Coordinates of C-alpha atoms in Angstrom, one line a residue:
X1 CA -53.4 -16.6 46.4
X2 CA -54.7 -20.2 46.3
X3 CA -55.7 -21.0 49.9
X4 CA -57.0 -24.4 51.0
X5 CA -59.7 -23.6 53.7
X6 CA -62.4 -25.6 55.3
X7 CA -65.6 -23.5 54.8
X8 CA -67.2 -25.4 57.7
X9 CA -64.5 -24.3 60.2
X10 CA -62.5 -21.5 58.7
X11 CA -63.6 -18.0 57.9
X12 CA -64.5 -17.3 54.3
X13 CA -61.7 -15.3 52.5
X14 CA -62.7 -12.1 50.9
X15 CA -60.4 -11.8 47.9
X16 CA -61.9 -8.9 45.9
X17 CA -59.7 -5.8 45.7
X18 CA -62.5 -3.4 46.6
X19 CA -60.0 -0.7 47.7
X20 CA -59.1 -0.1 44.0
X21 CA -62.3 -0.7 42.0
X22 CA -65.9 -1.3 42.8
X23 CA -68.7 -3.1 40.9
X24 CA -71.6 -0.6 40.8
X25 CA -74.0 -2.7 38.9
X26 CA -74.4 -6.3 37.7
X27 CA -76.4 -7.5 34.7
X28 CA -77.0 -11.2 34.7
X29 CA -78.4 -13.2 31.8
X30 CA -78.8 -16.8 32.8
X31 CA -80.3 -20.2 31.8
X32 CA -81.3 -22.7 34.4
X33 CA -80.9 -26.3 33.2
X34 CA -82.3 -28.9 35.6
X35 CA -81.2 -31.8 33.5
X36 CA -77.5 -31.0 34.0
X37 CA -78.0 -29.1 37.2
X38 CA -76.2 -26.1 35.8
X39 CA -76.9 -22.3 35.6
X40 CA -75.0 -20.8 32.8
X41 CA -74.8 -17.5 30.9
X42 CA -73.2 -14.1 31.2
X43 CA -72.7 -11.4 33.8
X44 CA -71.7 -7.9 32.9
X45 CA -70.0 -5.8 35.5
X46 CA -70.1 -2.0 35.4
X47 CA -67.1 -0.7 37.4
X48 CA -66.0 2.5 39.1
X49 CA -62.3 3.0 39.9
X50 CA -61.0 4.3 43.2
X51 CA -60.2 7.8 42.2
X52 CA -63.9 8.4 41.5
X53 CA -65.6 6.8 44.4
X54 CA -63.1 8.2 47.0
X55 CA -64.4 11.7 46.1
X56 CA -68.0 10.5 46.4
X57 CA -67.3 8.8 49.7
X58 CA -65.8 12.0 51.1
X59 CA -69.0 14.0 50.2
X60 CA -71.2 11.3 51.7
X61 CA -69.2 11.2 54.9
X62 CA -69.4 15.0 55.1
X63 CA -73.2 14.8 54.6
X64 CA -73.5 12.2 57.3
X65 CA -71.4 14.3 59.6
X66 CA -73.5 17.3 58.9
X67 CA -76.7 15.3 59.7
X68 CA -75.0 14.0 62.9
X69 CA -74.3 17.6 64.0
X70 CA -78.0 18.3 63.6
X71 CA -78.8 15.5 66.1
X72 CA -79.4 12.6 63.8
X73 CA -79.4 9.5 65.9
X74 CA -80.8 6.0 65.4
X75 CA -83.6 6.4 68.0
X76 CA -84.9 9.7 66.6
X77 CA -87.8 9.9 64.2
X78 CA -85.9 10.6 61.0
X79 CA -86.7 8.8 57.8
X80 CA -83.1 8.4 56.7
X81 CA -81.5 6.6 59.5
X82 CA -81.8 3.0 58.6
X83 CA -79.7 3.5 55.4
X84 CA -77.4 6.2 56.8
X85 CA -75.2 3.7 58.7
X86 CA -74.6 1.7 55.6
X87 CA -73.5 4.8 53.8
X88 CA -71.2 5.8 56.6
X89 CA -69.8 2.3 56.8
X90 CA -69.2 2.4 53.0
X91 CA -67.5 5.8 53.0
X92 CA -65.3 5.3 56.0
X93 CA -64.2 1.8 55.1
X94 CA -63.3 2.7 51.6
X95 CA -61.3 5.7 52.7
X96 CA -59.4 3.5 55.1
X97 CA -58.8 0.8 52.5
X98 CA -57.1 3.2 50.1
X99 CA -54.9 4.5 52.8
X100 CA -54.0 1.0 53.9
X101 CA -53.0 -0.3 50.5
X102 CA -52.2 2.4 48.1
X103 CA -50.0 4.9 50.0
X104 CA -46.4 5.0 48.9
X105 CA -44.0 4.2 51.6
X106 CA -46.4 2.3 53.7
X107 CA -45.4 -1.1 55.0
X108 CA -46.9 -4.0 53.0
X109 CA -48.8 -6.2 55.4
X110 CA -49.7 -8.8 52.9
X111 CA -48.3 -12.3 53.0
X112 CA -46.5 -14.1 50.2
X113 CA -49.8 -14.8 48.5
X114 CA -50.8 -11.2 48.5
X115 CA -53.4 -11.6 51.2
X116 CA -53.6 -9.0 53.9
X117 CA -53.8 -9.5 57.7
X118 CA -57.0 -9.9 59.7
X119 CA -57.4 -6.2 60.5
X120 CA -57.4 -5.3 56.8
X121 CA -59.7 -8.2 55.9
X122 CA -62.2 -6.8 58.3
X123 CA -62.4 -3.7 56.3
X124 CA -63.0 -5.7 53.1
X125 CA -59.4 -5.6 52.0
X126 CA -57.9 -8.5 50.1
X127 CA -55.9 -8.3 46.9
X128 CA -53.0 -9.4 44.9
X129 CA -49.6 -7.7 45.1
X130 CA -49.8 -7.2 41.4
X131 CA -52.6 -4.7 41.9
X132 CA -51.4 -2.8 44.9
X133 CA -49.9 0.0 42.8
X134 CA -52.8 2.1 41.4
X135 CA -50.8 5.1 40.5
X136 CA -49.3 6.0 37.1
X137 CA -45.9 5.2 38.4
X138 CA -46.5 1.4 38.4
X139 CA -44.9 -0.9 35.9
X140 CA -47.1 -4.0 36.3
X141 CA -50.6 -4.5 35.0
X142 CA -53.6 -3.8 37.1
X143 CA -55.4 -7.0 38.3
X144 CA -59.2 -7.1 39.0
X145 CA -59.8 -9.7 41.7
X146 CA -63.3 -11.1 42.1
X147 CA -64.6 -13.5 44.7
X148 CA -65.3 -16.8 42.9
X149 CA -65.3 -20.5 43.5
X150 CA -67.0 -23.7 42.0
X151 CA -67.5 -21.9 38.7
X152 CA -66.3 -22.7 35.2
X153 CA -65.2 -19.4 33.7
X154 CA -65.2 -19.7 29.9
X155 CA -64.4 -16.3 28.6
X156 CA -63.9 -12.6 29.7
X157 CA -64.2 -9.7 27.4
X158 CA -64.5 -5.9 27.4
X159 CA -67.9 -4.6 26.4
X160 CA -68.0 -1.9 23.7
X161 CA -70.5 0.4 25.3
X162 CA -69.6 3.2 22.9
X163 CA -71.2 1.1 20.1
X164 CA -74.7 1.4 21.8
X165 CA -76.8 4.0 20.0
X166 CA -77.4 7.2 21.9
X167 CA -74.3 6.9 24.1
X168 CA -72.8 10.2 22.8
X169 CA -74.6 12.2 25.5
X170 CA -72.4 10.5 28.1
X171 CA -69.2 12.0 26.8
X172 CA -68.4 15.4 28.3
X173 CA -65.1 15.9 26.4
X174 CA -65.7 16.9 22.8
X175 CA -62.2 15.7 21.9
X176 CA -63.1 12.1 22.7
X177 CA -64.6 11.4 19.3
X178 CA -62.5 8.4 18.4
X179 CA -63.7 5.2 20.2
X180 CA -61.0 4.4 22.7
X181 CA -60.6 2.9 26.2
X182 CA -60.9 6.3 27.7
X183 CA -64.1 7.0 25.9
X184 CA -65.7 3.7 26.9
X185 CA -64.7 4.3 30.5
X186 CA -66.0 7.8 30.5
X187 CA -69.4 6.5 29.3
X188 CA -69.5 4.0 32.2
X189 CA -68.4 6.7 34.7
X190 CA -71.3 8.9 33.7
X191 CA -73.8 6.1 33.6
X192 CA -73.1 4.7 37.1
X193 CA -73.5 8.2 38.7
X194 CA -76.8 9.2 37.2
X195 CA -79.2 10.7 39.8
X196 CA -81.8 8.5 41.5
X197 CA -84.7 10.1 39.6
X198 CA -83.4 8.6 36.4
X199 CA -83.2 5.0 37.6
X200 CA -85.6 3.6 34.9
X201 CA -83.6 5.2 32.1
X202 CA -80.4 4.0 33.8
X203 CA -81.6 0.4 34.0
X204 CA -82.5 0.6 30.3
X205 CA -79.0 1.8 29.4
X206 CA -77.4 -0.9 31.6
X207 CA -79.5 -3.5 29.7
X208 CA -78.6 -2.1 26.3
X209 CA -74.9 -1.8 27.1
X210 CA -74.9 -5.4 28.4
X211 CA -76.0 -6.6 25.0
X212 CA -73.3 -4.7 23.1
X213 CA -70.6 -6.6 21.3
X214 CA -67.3 -7.4 22.9
X215 CA -64.3 -5.4 21.8
X216 CA -61.4 -7.6 23.0
X217 CA -60.9 -10.6 25.2
X218 CA -59.3 -10.1 28.5
X219 CA -56.7 -12.4 30.2
X220 CA -58.0 -14.2 33.3
X221 CA -57.0 -16.9 35.8
X222 CA -58.8 -18.7 38.5
X223 CA -57.8 -20.3 41.8
X224 CA -59.8 -21.9 44.6
X225 CA -61.3 -18.6 45.8
X226 CA -61.0 -16.0 43.2
X227 CA -61.1 -14.9 39.5
X228 CA -58.3 -12.6 38.4
X229 CA -58.7 -10.5 35.3
X230 CA -56.2 -8.2 33.5
X231 CA -55.8 -6.3 30.3
X232 CA -52.5 -6.0 28.6
X233 CA -51.2 -2.4 29.0
X234 CA -53.7 -1.4 31.7
X235 CA -51.5 -0.5 34.7
X236 CA -54.1 1.2 36.9
X237 CA -57.7 0.8 37.9
X238 CA -58.5 4.0 35.9
X239 CA -57.1 2.4 32.7
X240 CA -58.8 -0.9 33.3
X241 CA -62.1 -1.5 31.2
X242 CA -65.1 -0.3 33.2
X243 CA -67.6 -2.7 31.5
X244 CA -66.6 -6.4 31.2
X245 CA -68.6 -9.5 30.3
X246 CA -67.9 -12.9 31.9
X247 CA -69.1 -16.1 30.3
X248 CA -69.4 -18.8 32.9
X249 CA -71.4 -21.7 34.3
X250 CA -72.0 -23.1 37.7
X251 CA -71.1 -26.6 38.8
X252 CA -73.7 -29.2 40.1
X253 CA -71.6 -29.4 43.3
X254 CA -71.3 -25.6 43.7
X255 CA -71.9 -24.5 47.3
X256 CA -73.9 -21.4 46.6
X257 CA -77.0 -23.2 45.4
X258 CA -78.8 -26.4 46.3
X259 CA -80.3 -28.6 43.6
X260 CA -83.0 -30.7 45.3
X261 CA -86.7 -31.6 45.1
X262 CA -89.6 -29.9 46.9
X263 CA -92.1 -31.5 49.2
X264 CA -94.2 -32.5 46.2
X265 CA -91.2 -34.3 44.6
X266 CA -90.6 -31.7 41.9
X267 CA -87.1 -30.5 41.1
X268 CA -86.0 -27.0 42.3
X269 CA -82.9 -25.0 43.0
X270 CA -82.3 -22.2 45.5
X271 CA -79.5 -20.1 47.0
X272 CA -78.5 -21.3 50.5
X273 CA -76.7 -18.1 51.7
X274 CA -73.8 -20.1 53.1
X275 CA -71.2 -21.3 53.5
X276 CA -69.6 -19.5 50.5
X277 CA -72.3 -16.8 49.9
X278 CA -72.9 -16.2 46.2
X279 CA -69.4 -16.6 44.8
X280 CA -70.4 -20.1 43.4
X281 CA -73.4 -18.5 41.6
X282 CA -71.6 -15.6 39.9
X283 CA -68.2 -13.9 40.2
X284 CA -68.6 -10.9 42.4
X285 CA -67.2 -8.6 45.1
X286 CA -68.4 -10.0 48.5
X287 CA -67.0 -7.7 51.2
X288 CA -70.0 -5.9 52.7
X289 CA -68.5 -2.5 51.8
X290 CA -68.9 -3.4 48.1
X291 CA -72.6 -2.5 47.6
X292 CA -74.1 -2.6 44.1
X293 CA -77.4 -2.8 42.2
X294 CA -78.4 -5.5 39.8
X295 CA -80.8 -6.7 37.2
X296 CA -81.2 -10.2 36.0
X297 CA -82.9 -12.1 33.2
X298 CA -83.4 -15.8 34.0
X299 CA -84.7 -18.4 31.5
X300 CA -86.2 -21.7 32.6
X301 CA -88.7 -24.3 31.4
X302 CA -92.2 -22.9 31.3
X303 CA -93.4 -25.1 34.2
X304 CA -91.0 -23.4 36.6
X305 CA -91.4 -20.2 38.6
X306 CA -88.4 -17.9 39.1
X307 CA -88.3 -15.9 42.3
X308 CA -85.5 -13.5 43.1
X309 CA -84.3 -10.5 45.0
X310 CA -86.1 -7.8 43.0
X311 CA -88.2 -4.7 43.4
X312 CA -90.7 -5.8 40.8
X313 CA -93.2 -8.7 41.0
X314 CA -92.0 -10.4 37.8
X315 CA -94.3 -12.3 35.5
X316 CA -93.1 -14.8 32.9
X317 CA -92.5 -13.9 29.3
X318 CA -92.9 -16.9 26.9
X319 CA -89.9 -17.0 24.6
X320 CA -90.8 -20.1 22.7
X321 CA -92.8 -23.2 23.4
X322 CA -91.7 -24.7 26.7
X323 CA -89.4 -21.8 27.8
X324 CA -90.1 -18.7 29.8
X325 CA -88.0 -15.7 30.8
X326 CA -88.2 -13.8 34.1
X327 CA -86.7 -10.3 34.8
X328 CA -86.0 -8.7 38.1
X329 CA -84.1 -5.6 39.2
X330 CA -82.8 -3.8 42.4
X331 CA -82.1 -0.1 42.6
X332 CA -81.0 0.0 46.3
X333 CA -77.3 -0.7 46.6
X334 CA -76.7 -4.0 48.5
X335 CA -73.9 -6.4 49.1
X336 CA -73.8 -9.1 46.4
X337 CA -74.1 -11.8 49.0
X338 CA -77.8 -10.7 49.6
X339 CA -78.7 -11.7 46.0
X340 CA -81.2 -14.6 46.2
X341 CA -82.8 -16.8 43.7
X342 CA -85.2 -19.8 43.8
X343 CA -86.4 -21.7 40.8
X344 CA -89.1 -24.4 41.2
X345 CA -92.6 -25.5 40.5
X346 CA -93.9 -23.2 43.1
X347 CA -97.6 -22.4 43.4
X348 CA -98.7 -18.9 44.4
X349 CA -100.9 -19.2 47.5
X350 CA -104.0 -16.9 47.6
X351 CA -106.8 -16.6 50.1
X352 CA -109.8 -18.7 49.2
X353 CA -112.7 -16.5 48.0
X354 CA -115.7 -16.4 50.3
X355 CA -118.8 -18.2 49.0
X356 CA -121.7 -16.1 48.0
X357 CA -123.6 -17.2 51.0
X358 CA -121.0 -16.0 53.5
X359 CA -121.9 -12.6 54.9
X360 CA -118.7 -12.3 56.9
X361 CA -115.8 -10.4 55.4
X362 CA -112.2 -10.3 56.3
X363 CA -111.7 -8.1 59.4
X364 CA -109.1 -5.4 58.7
X365 CA -106.2 -5.3 61.1
X366 CA -106.0 -2.1 63.2
X367 CA -102.6 -1.8 64.8
X368 CA -101.6 0.9 67.3
X369 CA -101.3 4.2 65.6
X370 CA -97.9 4.4 63.9
X371 CA -95.4 7.1 64.6
X372 CA -95.1 8.2 61.0
X373 CA -91.7 9.6 60.3
X374 CA -91.6 12.9 58.4
X375 CA -90.1 13.0 54.9
X376 CA -86.6 14.5 54.7
X377 CA -83.3 14.3 53.0
X378 CA -81.3 11.1 53.5
X379 CA -77.5 11.2 53.9
X380 CA -76.6 7.9 52.2
X381 CA -75.4 7.3 48.7
X382 CA -78.1 8.3 46.1
X383 CA -80.7 5.8 45.1
X384 CA -84.6 5.8 44.9
X385 CA -85.0 5.7 48.6
X386 CA -88.4 4.8 50.2
X387 CA -87.6 6.9 53.2
X388 CA -87.9 10.0 51.0
X389 CA -91.2 8.8 49.5
X390 CA -94.2 10.4 51.3
X391 CA -96.6 7.6 50.2
X392 CA -94.2 4.9 51.4
X393 CA -94.1 6.3 54.9
X394 CA -97.8 5.6 55.4
X395 CA -97.8 2.2 53.7
X396 CA -98.4 -0.1 56.6
X397 CA -98.6 -3.3 54.5
X398 CA -96.4 -3.6 51.5
X399 CA -97.5 -5.8 48.5
X400 CA -96.7 -9.4 49.2
X401 CA -97.0 -12.9 47.7
X402 CA -96.7 -16.4 49.1
X403 CA -95.3 -19.3 47.2
X404 CA -95.1 -22.9 48.2
X405 CA -95.1 -26.5 46.8
X406 CA -98.6 -27.5 45.8
X407 CA -98.9 -29.9 48.7
X408 CA -98.4 -27.1 51.3
X409 CA -100.8 -24.5 49.8
X410 CA -103.6 -25.5 52.3
X411 CA -101.3 -25.1 55.3
X412 CA -100.2 -21.7 54.0
X413 CA -103.7 -20.5 53.6
X414 CA -104.6 -21.6 57.2
X415 CA -101.7 -19.9 58.9
X416 CA -99.0 -18.0 57.0
X417 CA -101.2 -16.1 54.6
X418 CA -103.4 -14.6 57.4
X419 CA -100.4 -13.6 59.5
X420 CA -98.4 -11.6 57.0
X421 CA -100.6 -8.4 57.0
X422 CA -100.7 -8.0 60.8
X423 CA -97.0 -8.7 61.2
X424 CA -96.1 -6.2 58.5
X425 CA -98.4 -3.6 59.9
X426 CA -97.0 -4.2 63.4
X427 CA -93.4 -3.7 62.2
X428 CA -94.5 -0.4 60.5
X429 CA -96.1 0.7 63.7
X430 CA -92.8 0.2 65.6
X431 CA -90.2 1.2 63.0
X432 CA -92.0 3.2 60.4
X433 CA -91.3 3.0 56.7
X434 CA -90.6 -0.4 55.3
X435 CA -87.1 -0.4 53.6
X436 CA -88.3 -2.6 50.7
X437 CA -91.3 -2.0 48.5
X438 CA -92.6 -5.6 48.3
X439 CA -92.1 -9.1 49.7
X440 CA -92.2 -12.6 48.3
X441 CA -92.4 -15.4 50.9
X442 CA -91.4 -18.9 49.8
X443 CA -91.8 -22.2 51.7
X444 CA -88.5 -23.8 50.8
X445 CA -87.7 -27.6 50.5
X446 CA -87.4 -29.8 53.6
X447 CA -83.6 -29.8 53.5
X448 CA -83.4 -26.0 54.3
X449 CA -81.1 -25.8 57.3
X450 CA -82.9 -23.1 59.4
X451 CA -86.3 -21.8 60.1
X452 CA -86.0 -18.8 57.9
X453 CA -83.7 -16.5 55.9
X454 CA -84.3 -12.8 54.9
X455 CA -83.0 -11.3 51.7
X456 CA -84.0 -8.1 49.8
X457 CA -87.7 -8.4 48.7
X458 CA -87.8 -12.2 49.4
X459 CA -88.0 -14.4 52.5
X460 CA -87.4 -18.1 52.8
X461 CA -89.3 -20.0 55.5
X462 CA -89.1 -23.6 56.6
X463 CA -92.1 -25.9 56.4
X464 CA -91.7 -26.4 60.1
X465 CA -93.3 -23.1 60.9
X466 CA -96.6 -24.3 59.4
X467 CA -97.1 -27.1 61.9
X468 CA -96.4 -25.2 65.2
X469 CA -99.5 -23.1 65.2
X470 CA -99.8 -19.3 64.7
X471 CA -97.3 -18.5 67.5
X472 CA -94.3 -20.3 65.9
X473 CA -95.2 -19.0 62.4
X474 CA -95.9 -15.5 63.6
X475 CA -92.7 -15.1 65.7
X476 CA -90.5 -16.4 62.9
X477 CA -92.2 -14.2 60.4
X478 CA -91.7 -11.2 62.6
X479 CA -88.0 -12.1 63.1
X480 CA -87.4 -12.2 59.3
X481 CA -89.4 -9.0 58.8
X482 CA -87.1 -7.3 61.3
X483 CA -84.1 -8.2 59.2
X484 CA -85.3 -5.8 56.5
X485 CA -84.2 -3.0 58.8
X486 CA -81.4 -4.8 60.8
X487 CA -79.3 -7.0 58.6
X488 CA -80.3 -5.7 55.1
X489 CA -80.9 -1.9 55.1
X490 CA -78.6 -1.5 58.1
X491 CA -75.6 -3.8 58.0
X492 CA -72.5 -4.6 60.0
X493 CA -69.1 -3.5 58.8
X494 CA -68.0 -7.1 58.2
X495 CA -69.5 -10.5 58.4
X496 CA -68.1 -11.3 61.9
X497 CA -70.6 -8.9 63.3
X498 CA -73.7 -10.6 62.1
X499 CA -74.6 -11.3 65.7
X500 CA -75.6 -7.6 66.0
X501 CA -78.3 -8.0 63.4
X502 CA -79.5 -11.3 64.9
X503 CA -79.7 -9.6 68.3
X504 CA -81.9 -6.8 67.1
X505 CA -84.1 -9.1 65.1
X506 CA -84.6 -11.4 68.1
X507 CA -85.6 -8.5 70.3
X508 CA -87.9 -7.0 67.6
X509 CA -89.7 -10.3 66.9
X510 CA -91.2 -10.2 70.4
X511 CA -92.1 -6.5 70.0
X512 CA -93.7 -7.0 66.5
X513 CA -95.5 -10.2 67.5
X514 CA -97.0 -8.5 70.6
X515 CA -98.3 -5.7 68.4
X516 CA -99.6 -8.1 65.8
X517 CA -101.6 -9.9 68.4
X518 CA -102.8 -6.6 69.8
X519 CA -101.9 -7.6 73.4
X520 CA -102.4 -5.4 76.3
X521 CA -99.2 -3.9 77.7
X522 CA -99.0 -6.2 80.7
X523 CA -99.7 -9.3 78.5
X524 CA -97.0 -8.2 76.0
X525 CA -94.5 -7.7 78.9
X526 CA -95.3 -11.1 80.4
X527 CA -94.9 -12.8 77.0
X528 CA -91.5 -11.1 76.4
X529 CA -90.2 -11.9 79.9
X530 CA -91.1 -15.6 79.4
X531 CA -89.4 -15.7 76.0
X532 CA -86.3 -13.9 77.4
X533 CA -86.1 -16.5 80.2
X534 CA -86.3 -19.4 77.7
X535 CA -83.6 -17.8 75.6
X536 CA -81.4 -17.3 78.6
X537 CA -81.7 -21.0 79.5
X538 CA -81.0 -22.0 76.0
X539 CA -77.9 -19.8 75.9
X540 CA -76.7 -21.4 79.1
X541 CA -77.1 -24.9 77.7
X542 CA -75.2 -23.9 74.5
X543 CA -72.4 -22.3 76.5
X544 CA -71.9 -25.6 78.5
X545 CA -71.7 -27.6 75.3
X546 CA -69.5 -25.2 73.3
X547 CA -65.7 -25.1 73.3
X548 CA -64.1 -22.2 75.1
X549 CA -63.0 -20.4 71.9
X550 CA -66.6 -20.2 70.8
X551 CA -67.7 -18.4 74.0
X552 CA -65.9 -15.1 73.4
X553 CA -66.2 -12.4 70.8
X554 CA -63.4 -12.3 68.2
X555 CA -61.6 -9.4 66.7
X556 CA -63.0 -8.7 63.2
X557 CA -61.1 -10.6 60.5
X558 CA -61.4 -12.3 57.1
X559 CA -65.2 -12.6 56.9
X560 CA -68.1 -14.8 57.8
X561 CA -70.4 -17.5 56.5
X562 CA -73.5 -15.7 55.3
X563 CA -74.6 -12.5 53.6
X564 CA -78.3 -13.3 54.3
X565 CA -80.0 -13.3 57.6
X566 CA -81.9 -16.0 59.4

């Protein structure tokens, strides 16, 4: 299973055996140490075996088909259609995966290392031969394979969720009174399938379970690209522990995060999104079909601000003198590669208050009247969906914050801060409900390799957009806002198809920016035609300087280089 690949030239291998078992929720508990440039702590994985999620996927697929029969199409004014495609992708891919790997009598297409061919990789399939047999007839132990590299894994253990007070209500079988593997797994099965309206209680139980004591160490091994975990005697995914804790720490040279200094010379660290996604930040399942929720507690020196993909606008909690804790959570299932974190001495940028002598007030933005989508029933997997929230459908401008190094706060006040409300409102006027409830915008260090990157609830922007006037800043902001719909809420089946999300975002940045500027129709058309011409010329130049193999679309295969979108 140990493959030597060049991340700069080869496709990233997806090793996680998602066709057998899925991570439904991650609980991270981490410490950030700038002195040693290490992030260390624990991550608890709550798992669901294939027998359970196959049944759920069938019901989701049937619901999607039913909606399709009623005329549900992307272009129609339905509140559910941004998430629907992800749900359909999830169900159809997982169903295909199990047929491809687990059926008796099927030809094994894996190579000598247990890795499957390109067609199977495109569906998120990659596993060890030791775990291909998930039935009770197998004689070898089940192997949980996670995507992992550049990490020091110190210990893996099963979590005794049955020891958490109040967990008795999770057991449906009265005969399961003796604490056993079956009892613990049943508790987790019930917890991960709670209805969306109990999400707060569910997060609380996840947190309580994650703090429970261990009840036995698990055997594990690592290679270049994966972490493999097994339990003696557990021959199937159903028998494997459904709540496990991994003790680990990152390495300073790890490729998922960049340790650097901001423009004010202060230390910081942030996730770069590529070339290895988040597998060098925490062990995870990276195929885009493996969608999960998460919650994270991160501790750092009190002078640092922790920003993260999270639905809540976290505030620091002082633990002791000189140390603060930050807590974030996400209830919308997302690929683990979209998890984003940035820790630094960021300053929150706010509008300067008007002096008492100023009679002028901020002029509210009045975009074209939005085509408000009606509230209905979504067909995706269950979670607290904004598309079913009546108040969310009319929320033109979601809550947002801007963070930057102290030396760039003035530039942010002059341009960026004033552009966010009209750009958000313009996006709402075109596409309706914002998929995410809030937004943090961070001006990242100068070594950031692109103009921007979108992640759930947080956006990275380059300092370069602050110097090009409102047009450069506005168009890039609109591009990243568009990724909330195309790239995050609506995703491709595998990472080789990211160009689809980029295409939609590139088109919508012009549409949003024209609406944000309140241009007349003929002015908007002229601007869009000019930008289209410039893009065409740039594409022609790139084609002339690109090798032939880069000028054609490839068949889907192992994976890609980023789970975030720029």
